Coordinates of C-alpha atoms in Angstrom, one line a residue:
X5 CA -22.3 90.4 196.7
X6 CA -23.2 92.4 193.7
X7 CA -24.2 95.6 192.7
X8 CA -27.7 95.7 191.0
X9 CA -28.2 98.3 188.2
X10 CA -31.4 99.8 187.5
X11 CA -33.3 97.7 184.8
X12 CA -32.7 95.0 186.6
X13 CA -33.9 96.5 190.0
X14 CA -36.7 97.1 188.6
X15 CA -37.4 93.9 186.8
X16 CA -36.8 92.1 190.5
X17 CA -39.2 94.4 192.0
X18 CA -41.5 93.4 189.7
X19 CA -41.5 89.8 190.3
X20 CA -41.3 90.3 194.0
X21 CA -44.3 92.2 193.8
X22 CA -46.3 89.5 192.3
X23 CA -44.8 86.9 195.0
X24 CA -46.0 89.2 197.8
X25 CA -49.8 90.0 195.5
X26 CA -50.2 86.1 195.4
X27 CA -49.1 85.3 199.6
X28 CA -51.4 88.2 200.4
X29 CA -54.2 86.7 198.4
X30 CA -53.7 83.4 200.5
X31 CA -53.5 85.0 203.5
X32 CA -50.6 85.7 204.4
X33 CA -48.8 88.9 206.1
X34 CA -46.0 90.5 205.9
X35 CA -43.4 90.8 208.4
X36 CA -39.9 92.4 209.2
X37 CA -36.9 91.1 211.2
X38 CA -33.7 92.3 211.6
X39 CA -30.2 91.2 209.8
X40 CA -28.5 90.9 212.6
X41 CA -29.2 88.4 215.4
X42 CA -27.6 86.8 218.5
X43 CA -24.4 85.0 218.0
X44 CA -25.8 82.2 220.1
X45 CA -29.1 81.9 218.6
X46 CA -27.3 81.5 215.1
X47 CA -24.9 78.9 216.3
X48 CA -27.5 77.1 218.2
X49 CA -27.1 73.7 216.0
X50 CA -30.1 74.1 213.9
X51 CA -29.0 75.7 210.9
X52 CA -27.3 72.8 209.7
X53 CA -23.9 73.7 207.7
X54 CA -24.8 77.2 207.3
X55 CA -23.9 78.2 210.5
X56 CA -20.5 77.6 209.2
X57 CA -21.0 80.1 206.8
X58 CA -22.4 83.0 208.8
X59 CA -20.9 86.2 209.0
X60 CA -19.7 86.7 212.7
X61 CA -19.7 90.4 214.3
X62 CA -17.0 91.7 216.8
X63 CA -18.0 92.6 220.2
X64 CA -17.9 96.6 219.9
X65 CA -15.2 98.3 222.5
X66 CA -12.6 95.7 222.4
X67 CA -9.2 96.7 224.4
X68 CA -6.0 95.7 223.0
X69 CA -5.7 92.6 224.7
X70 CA -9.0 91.3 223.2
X71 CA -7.6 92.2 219.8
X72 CA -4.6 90.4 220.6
X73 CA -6.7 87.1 220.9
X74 CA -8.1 87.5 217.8
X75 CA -5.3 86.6 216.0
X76 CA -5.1 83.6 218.7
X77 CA -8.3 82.4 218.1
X78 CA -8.4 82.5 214.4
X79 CA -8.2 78.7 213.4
X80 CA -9.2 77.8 217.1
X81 CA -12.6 75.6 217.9
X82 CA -15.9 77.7 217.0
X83 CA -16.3 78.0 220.8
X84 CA -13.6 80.4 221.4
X85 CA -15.4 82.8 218.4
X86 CA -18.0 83.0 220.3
X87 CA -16.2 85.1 223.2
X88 CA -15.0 87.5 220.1
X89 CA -18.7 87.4 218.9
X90 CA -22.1 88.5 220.2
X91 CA -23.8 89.1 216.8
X92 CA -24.3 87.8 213.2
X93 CA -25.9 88.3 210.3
X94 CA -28.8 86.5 209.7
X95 CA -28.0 83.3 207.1
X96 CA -32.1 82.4 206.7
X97 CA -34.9 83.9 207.6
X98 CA -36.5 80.8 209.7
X99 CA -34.3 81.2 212.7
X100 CA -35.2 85.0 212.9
X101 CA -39.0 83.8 212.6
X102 CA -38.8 81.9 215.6
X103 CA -37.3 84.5 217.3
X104 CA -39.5 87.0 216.0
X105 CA -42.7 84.3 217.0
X106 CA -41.6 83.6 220.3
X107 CA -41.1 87.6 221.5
X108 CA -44.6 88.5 219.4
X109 CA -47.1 85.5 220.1
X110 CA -49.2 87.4 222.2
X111 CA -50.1 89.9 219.4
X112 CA -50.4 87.2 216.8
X113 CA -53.6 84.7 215.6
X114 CA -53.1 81.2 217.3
X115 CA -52.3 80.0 213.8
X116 CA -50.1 82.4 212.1
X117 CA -49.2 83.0 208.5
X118 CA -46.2 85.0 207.6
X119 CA -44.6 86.5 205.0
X120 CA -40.8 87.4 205.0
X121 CA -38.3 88.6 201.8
X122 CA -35.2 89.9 202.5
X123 CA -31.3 89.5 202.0
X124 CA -29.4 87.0 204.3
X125 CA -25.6 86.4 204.2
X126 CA -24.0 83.6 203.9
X127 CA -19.8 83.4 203.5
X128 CA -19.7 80.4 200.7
X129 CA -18.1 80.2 197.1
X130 CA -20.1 82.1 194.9
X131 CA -21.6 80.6 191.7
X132 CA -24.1 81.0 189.0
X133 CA -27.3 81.5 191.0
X134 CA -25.4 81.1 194.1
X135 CA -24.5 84.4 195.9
X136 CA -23.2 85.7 199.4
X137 CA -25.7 88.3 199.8
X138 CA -29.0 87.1 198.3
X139 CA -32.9 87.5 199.0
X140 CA -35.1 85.0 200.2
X141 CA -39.1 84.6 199.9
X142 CA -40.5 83.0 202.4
X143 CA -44.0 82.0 203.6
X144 CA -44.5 79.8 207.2
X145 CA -47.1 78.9 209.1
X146 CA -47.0 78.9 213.1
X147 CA -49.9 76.9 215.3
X148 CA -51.1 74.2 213.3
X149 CA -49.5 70.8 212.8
X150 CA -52.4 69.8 210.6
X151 CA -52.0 68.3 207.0
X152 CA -53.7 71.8 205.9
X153 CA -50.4 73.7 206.7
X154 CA -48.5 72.0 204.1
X155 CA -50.9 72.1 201.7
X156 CA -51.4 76.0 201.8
X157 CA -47.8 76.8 201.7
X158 CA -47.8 74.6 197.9
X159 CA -50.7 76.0 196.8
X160 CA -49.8 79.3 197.4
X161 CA -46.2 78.8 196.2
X162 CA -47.2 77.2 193.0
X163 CA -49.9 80.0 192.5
X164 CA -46.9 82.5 192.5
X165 CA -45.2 80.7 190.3
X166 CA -48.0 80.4 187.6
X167 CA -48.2 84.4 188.1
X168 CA -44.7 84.6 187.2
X169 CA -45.2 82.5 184.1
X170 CA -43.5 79.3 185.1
X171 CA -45.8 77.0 184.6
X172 CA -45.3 72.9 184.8
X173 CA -43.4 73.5 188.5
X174 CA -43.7 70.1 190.5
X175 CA -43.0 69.7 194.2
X176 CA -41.1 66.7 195.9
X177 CA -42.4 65.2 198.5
X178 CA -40.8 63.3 202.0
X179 CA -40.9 63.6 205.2
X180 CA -37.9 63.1 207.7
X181 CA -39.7 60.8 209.6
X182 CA -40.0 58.1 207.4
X183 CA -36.2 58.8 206.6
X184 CA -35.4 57.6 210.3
X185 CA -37.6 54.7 209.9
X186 CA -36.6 53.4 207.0
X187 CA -33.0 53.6 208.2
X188 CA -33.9 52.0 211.5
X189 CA -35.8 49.4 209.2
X190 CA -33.0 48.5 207.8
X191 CA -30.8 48.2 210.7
X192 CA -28.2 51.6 210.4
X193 CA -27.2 52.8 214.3
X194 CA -28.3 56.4 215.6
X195 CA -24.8 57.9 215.6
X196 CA -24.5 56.7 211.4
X197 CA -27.5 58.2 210.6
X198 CA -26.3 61.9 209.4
X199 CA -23.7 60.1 207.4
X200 CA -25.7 58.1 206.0
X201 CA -28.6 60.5 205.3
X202 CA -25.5 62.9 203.5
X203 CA -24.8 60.2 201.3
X204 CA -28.4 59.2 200.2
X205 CA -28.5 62.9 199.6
X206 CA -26.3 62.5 196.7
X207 CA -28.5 59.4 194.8
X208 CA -29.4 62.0 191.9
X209 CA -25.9 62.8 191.4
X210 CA -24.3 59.2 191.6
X211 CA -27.5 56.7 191.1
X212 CA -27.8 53.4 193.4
X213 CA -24.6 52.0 192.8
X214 CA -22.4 54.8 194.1
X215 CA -24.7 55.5 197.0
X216 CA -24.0 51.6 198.2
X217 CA -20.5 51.8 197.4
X218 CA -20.2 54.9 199.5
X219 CA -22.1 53.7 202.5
X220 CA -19.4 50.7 202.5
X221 CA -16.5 52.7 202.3
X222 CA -18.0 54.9 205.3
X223 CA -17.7 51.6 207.3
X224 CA -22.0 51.4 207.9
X225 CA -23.4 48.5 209.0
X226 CA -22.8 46.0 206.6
X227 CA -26.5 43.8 206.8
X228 CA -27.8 47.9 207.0
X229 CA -25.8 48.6 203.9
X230 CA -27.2 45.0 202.2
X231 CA -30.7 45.5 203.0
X232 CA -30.1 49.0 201.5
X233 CA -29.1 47.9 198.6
X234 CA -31.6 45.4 197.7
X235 CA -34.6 48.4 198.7
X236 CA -32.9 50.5 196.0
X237 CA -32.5 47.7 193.4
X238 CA -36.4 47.0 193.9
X239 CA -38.2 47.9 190.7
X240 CA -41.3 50.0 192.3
X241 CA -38.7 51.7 194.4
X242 CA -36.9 54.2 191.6
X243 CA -39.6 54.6 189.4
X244 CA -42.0 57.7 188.7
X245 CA -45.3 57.9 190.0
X246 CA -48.4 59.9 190.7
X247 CA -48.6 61.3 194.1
X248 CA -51.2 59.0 196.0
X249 CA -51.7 56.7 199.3
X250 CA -51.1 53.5 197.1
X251 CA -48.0 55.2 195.5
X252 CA -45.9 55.9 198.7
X253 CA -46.8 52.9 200.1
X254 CA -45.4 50.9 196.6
X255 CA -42.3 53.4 196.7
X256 CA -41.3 52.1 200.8
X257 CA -41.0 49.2 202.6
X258 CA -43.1 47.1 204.1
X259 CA -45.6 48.3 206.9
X260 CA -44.9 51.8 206.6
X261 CA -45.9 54.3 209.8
X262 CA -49.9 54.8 209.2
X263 CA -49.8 57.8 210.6
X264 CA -47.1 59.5 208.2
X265 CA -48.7 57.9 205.3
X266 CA -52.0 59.6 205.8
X267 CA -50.1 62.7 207.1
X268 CA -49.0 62.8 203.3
X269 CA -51.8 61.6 201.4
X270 CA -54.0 64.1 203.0
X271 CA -51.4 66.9 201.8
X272 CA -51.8 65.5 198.6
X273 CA -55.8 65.7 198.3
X274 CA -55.6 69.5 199.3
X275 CA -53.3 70.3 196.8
X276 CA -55.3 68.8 194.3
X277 CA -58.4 70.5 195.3
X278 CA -56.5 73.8 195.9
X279 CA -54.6 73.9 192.5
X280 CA -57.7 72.4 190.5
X281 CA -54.9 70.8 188.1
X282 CA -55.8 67.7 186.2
X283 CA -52.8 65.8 187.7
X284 CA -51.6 66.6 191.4
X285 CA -48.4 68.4 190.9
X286 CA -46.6 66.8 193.5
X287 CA -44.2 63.8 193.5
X288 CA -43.2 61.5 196.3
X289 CA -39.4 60.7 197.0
X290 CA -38.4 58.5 199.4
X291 CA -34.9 59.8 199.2
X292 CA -35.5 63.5 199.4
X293 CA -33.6 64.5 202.2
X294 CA -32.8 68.2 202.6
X295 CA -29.8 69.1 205.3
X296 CA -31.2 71.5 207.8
X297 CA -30.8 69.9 210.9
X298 CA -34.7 71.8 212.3
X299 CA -36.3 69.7 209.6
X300 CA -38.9 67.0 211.6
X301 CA -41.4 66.1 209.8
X302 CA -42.2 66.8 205.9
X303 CA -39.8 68.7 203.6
X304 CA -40.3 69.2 200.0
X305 CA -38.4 71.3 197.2
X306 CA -39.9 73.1 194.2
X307 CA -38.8 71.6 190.9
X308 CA -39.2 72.5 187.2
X309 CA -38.7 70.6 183.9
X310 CA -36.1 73.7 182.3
X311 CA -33.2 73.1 185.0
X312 CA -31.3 70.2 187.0
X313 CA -31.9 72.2 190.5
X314 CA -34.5 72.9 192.8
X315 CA -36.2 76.7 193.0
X316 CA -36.8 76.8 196.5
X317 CA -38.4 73.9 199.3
X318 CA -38.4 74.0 203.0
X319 CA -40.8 71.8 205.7
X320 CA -41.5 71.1 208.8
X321 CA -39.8 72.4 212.2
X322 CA -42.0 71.9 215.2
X323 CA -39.0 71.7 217.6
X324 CA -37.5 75.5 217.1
X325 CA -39.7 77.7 218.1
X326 CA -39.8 75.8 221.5
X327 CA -35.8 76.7 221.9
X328 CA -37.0 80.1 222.3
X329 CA -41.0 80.0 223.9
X330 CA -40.3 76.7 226.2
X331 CA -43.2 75.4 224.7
X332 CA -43.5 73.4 221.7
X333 CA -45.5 75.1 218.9
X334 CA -46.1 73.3 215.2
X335 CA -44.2 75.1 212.1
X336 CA -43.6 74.7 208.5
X337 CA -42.6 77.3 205.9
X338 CA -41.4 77.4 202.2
X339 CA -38.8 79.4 200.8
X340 CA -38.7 80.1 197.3
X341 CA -35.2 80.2 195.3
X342 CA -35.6 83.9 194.3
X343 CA -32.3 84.9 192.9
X344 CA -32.5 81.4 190.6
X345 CA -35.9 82.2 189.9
X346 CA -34.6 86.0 188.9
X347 CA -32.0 84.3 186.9
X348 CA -34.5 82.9 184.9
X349 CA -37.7 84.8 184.1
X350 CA -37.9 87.1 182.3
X351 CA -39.7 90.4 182.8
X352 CA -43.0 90.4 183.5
X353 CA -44.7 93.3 181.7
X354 CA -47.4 95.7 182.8
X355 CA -49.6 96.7 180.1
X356 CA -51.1 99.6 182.0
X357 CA -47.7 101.1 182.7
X358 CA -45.9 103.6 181.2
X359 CA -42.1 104.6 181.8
X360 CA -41.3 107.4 179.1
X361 CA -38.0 109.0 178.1
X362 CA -38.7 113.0 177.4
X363 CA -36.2 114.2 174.7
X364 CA -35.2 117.4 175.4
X365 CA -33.2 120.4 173.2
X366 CA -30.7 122.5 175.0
X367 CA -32.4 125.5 174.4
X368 CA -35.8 124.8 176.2
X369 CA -36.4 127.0 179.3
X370 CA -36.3 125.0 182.6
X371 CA -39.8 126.4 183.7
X372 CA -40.9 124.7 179.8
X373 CA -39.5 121.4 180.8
X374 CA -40.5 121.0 184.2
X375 CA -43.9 121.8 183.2
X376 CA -44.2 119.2 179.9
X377 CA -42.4 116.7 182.6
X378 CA -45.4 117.0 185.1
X379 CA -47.9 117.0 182.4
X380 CA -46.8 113.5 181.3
X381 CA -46.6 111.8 184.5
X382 CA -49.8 111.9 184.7
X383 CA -49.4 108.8 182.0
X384 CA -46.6 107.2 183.5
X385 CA -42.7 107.7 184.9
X386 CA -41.1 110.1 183.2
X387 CA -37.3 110.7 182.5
X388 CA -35.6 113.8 181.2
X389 CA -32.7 113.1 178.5
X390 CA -31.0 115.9 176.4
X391 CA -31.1 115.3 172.7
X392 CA -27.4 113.4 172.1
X393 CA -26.7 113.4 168.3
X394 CA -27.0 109.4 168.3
X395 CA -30.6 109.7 168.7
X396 CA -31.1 106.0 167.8
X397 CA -28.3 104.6 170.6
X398 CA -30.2 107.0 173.4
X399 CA -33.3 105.4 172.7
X400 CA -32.1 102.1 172.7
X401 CA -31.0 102.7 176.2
X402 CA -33.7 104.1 177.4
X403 CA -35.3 100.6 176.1
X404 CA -33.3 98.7 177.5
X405 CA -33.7 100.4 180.6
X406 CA -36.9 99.8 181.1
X407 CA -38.4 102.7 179.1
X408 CA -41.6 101.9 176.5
X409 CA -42.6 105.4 175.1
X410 CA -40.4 108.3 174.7
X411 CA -41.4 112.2 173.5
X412 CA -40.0 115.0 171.8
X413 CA -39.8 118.8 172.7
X414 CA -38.5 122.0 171.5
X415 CA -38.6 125.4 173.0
X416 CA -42.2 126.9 173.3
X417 CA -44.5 123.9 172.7
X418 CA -47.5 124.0 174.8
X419 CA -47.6 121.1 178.1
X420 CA -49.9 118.6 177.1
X421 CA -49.6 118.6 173.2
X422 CA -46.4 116.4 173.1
X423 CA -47.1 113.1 170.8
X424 CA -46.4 109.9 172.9
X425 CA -44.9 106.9 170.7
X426 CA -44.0 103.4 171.3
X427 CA -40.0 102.6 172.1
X428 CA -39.4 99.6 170.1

């Protein structure tokens, strides 16, 4: 968890802002839910490993017994937490959504389009672009299970991202359906599935080889594990393609679910027509697999040529919301990587603003300076600094602070004559 200094505030608020200008452009509101949520609804076995990683709250008004089984639960099974627990903060923002869904629907369109950024917790190792307080931008949409769904959520996040000034960003295509098809295909049981899915997970990382050698030390199905193995040694099957209906069928086996297929080529038509790019920016991978265990149809993640990781992703969870509603209602969101994508923009500047550093002697009357300071805010911010005798070094901070124009003024100049110039 980090303190966040000025400059850098302000720099985030700026490229949050254009997240939120772009989702509003596509239609999208804004919403608010709250950090904390029920203990059970966070430990409700959709959040995958995260739930690990939550941050549990005491029940409030604990007697000394209960404290005394603290320490006795501490290293006990995750059930016996839960009678020390009622609350936790939040560690995404799509398990408050269906909350927030299921308590609101009757005030809301049938299909629904939502915007949420804000900080979730989540008690893991920090590393670079990896934090335990961090803020999430997410778009979903609630109430249709069309094709159409997907496709606005990519055009809208790729839109924000060509606002920011990333350009070249790509999206990676699956969908967990055809996961549990092809492993079915190939003969691997229900209960090795999540094994087996962890490990495919790790293809990028290890290649073909070290995925088959892994499935065989996990014990899996041997003629699974062989057939497996000759899918991934296939030439068609590892190599880069344009996103298209003859593409994904090349890239999986044989007699592939129709319906799936044209679930994801008709994502990929959209996309073209919505982003109007010469090639569709989006690339099919059989062996994207994502670990959220809500995930049930098509999942994706945003990547970009400049680094190794993804920048955000998300996909489809039509089962969740009916945990909480008792009836099942289509959803599928995208959650952009924003602390990554912090890490590395850079500003984005705004040639109509001005933020300007008023340099001040000692000896000017307080009724002087308050008056030149709200004659120039009518131009921009304005901060009040004392000249220091390191003039240079003061506005150099200001600079670096965010400032672009600074002034100077003594006692008895008139408000409104002050000379504005450039900080650079």
């Amino acid at each position: 968890m980090r303190d966040i200094l000025p400059a850098d505030k302000a720099r985030r608020e700026s490229l949050l802002a254009i997240i939120r200008e772009r989702y509003r452009a596509h239609g999208f509101d804004e919403i608010e839910t709250p950090a904390v949520e029920d203990y059970a609804r966070l430990h409700a076995g959709i959040g995958g490993d995260n739930e690990k990683l939550s941050y549990n709250i005491l029940r409030r008004g604990l007697d000394a017994e209960a404290i005394e089984s603290i320490g006795r639960a501490i290293g006990q099974a995750a059930d016996n937490m839960a009678q020390l627990s009622d609350l936790g903060l939040r560690y995404d923002l799509t398990v408050p959504l269906a909350r927030f869904y299921a308590s609101n629907r009757g005030q809301l369109p049938t299909v629904f389009r939502a915007i949420q950024i804000g900080p979730v917790w989540r008690a893991e190792r920090p590393q670079k672009g990896r934090y335990r307080q961090f803020m999430q931008c997410d778009i979903d949409i609630m109430g249709d299970d069309s094709a159409r769904a997907e496709a606005e959520l990519m055009v809208a996040s790729l839109d924000a991202l060509a606002a920011l000034g990333l350009d070249g960003a790509t999206v990676r295509v699956n969908d967990r359906r055809v996961l549990d098809w092809m492993l079915d295909t190939f003969g691997f049981t229900a209960d090795e599935r999540p094994g087996v899915l962890i490990t495919i997970d790790k293809l990028d990382k290890i290649g073909p080889d070290g995925i088959v050698a892994e499935l065989r030390e996990r014990g899996a199905t041997a003629s699974a594990v062989d057939a497996f193995d000759a899918y991934l040694r296939r030439p068609q099957t590892m190599e880069h393609r344009p996103y298209g209906e003859g593409q994904i069928r090349k890239a999986l086996p044989e007699n592939a679910p129709d319906e799936i297929v044209a679930h994801l080529v008709g994502i990929g038509e959209a996309v073209a027509a919505g982003t109007e790019a010469a090639d569709i920016p989006l690339v099919f991978d059989p062996f994207l697999v994502r670990g959220m265990g809500y995930y049930t149809g098509t999942i994706f993640e945003l990547a970009h040529p400049s680094v190794s990781y993804s920048l955000g992703g998300g996909g489809r969870y039509d089962g969740m919301i009916g945990r909480f509603l008792g009836q099942q209602i289509p959803a599928v969101g995208f959650s952009l990587g924003f602390e990554r994508l912090a890490d590395l923009l850079e500003p984005v500047a705004d040639a109509g603003s001005r933020a300007i550093v008023l340099v001040h002697d000692a000896d000017v009357p307080l009724a002087e300076l308050i008056a030149h300071k709200s004659a120039l805010m009518a131009h921009g911010r304005v901060r009040l600094e004392r000249r220091a005798k390191n003039f240079k070094a003061l506005l150099e901070r200001s600079a670096t602070d965010g400032y672009n124009a600074f002034a100077t003024v003594s006692a008895g100049a008139e408000p409104g004559t002050l000379e504005l110039k450039p900080l650079s």
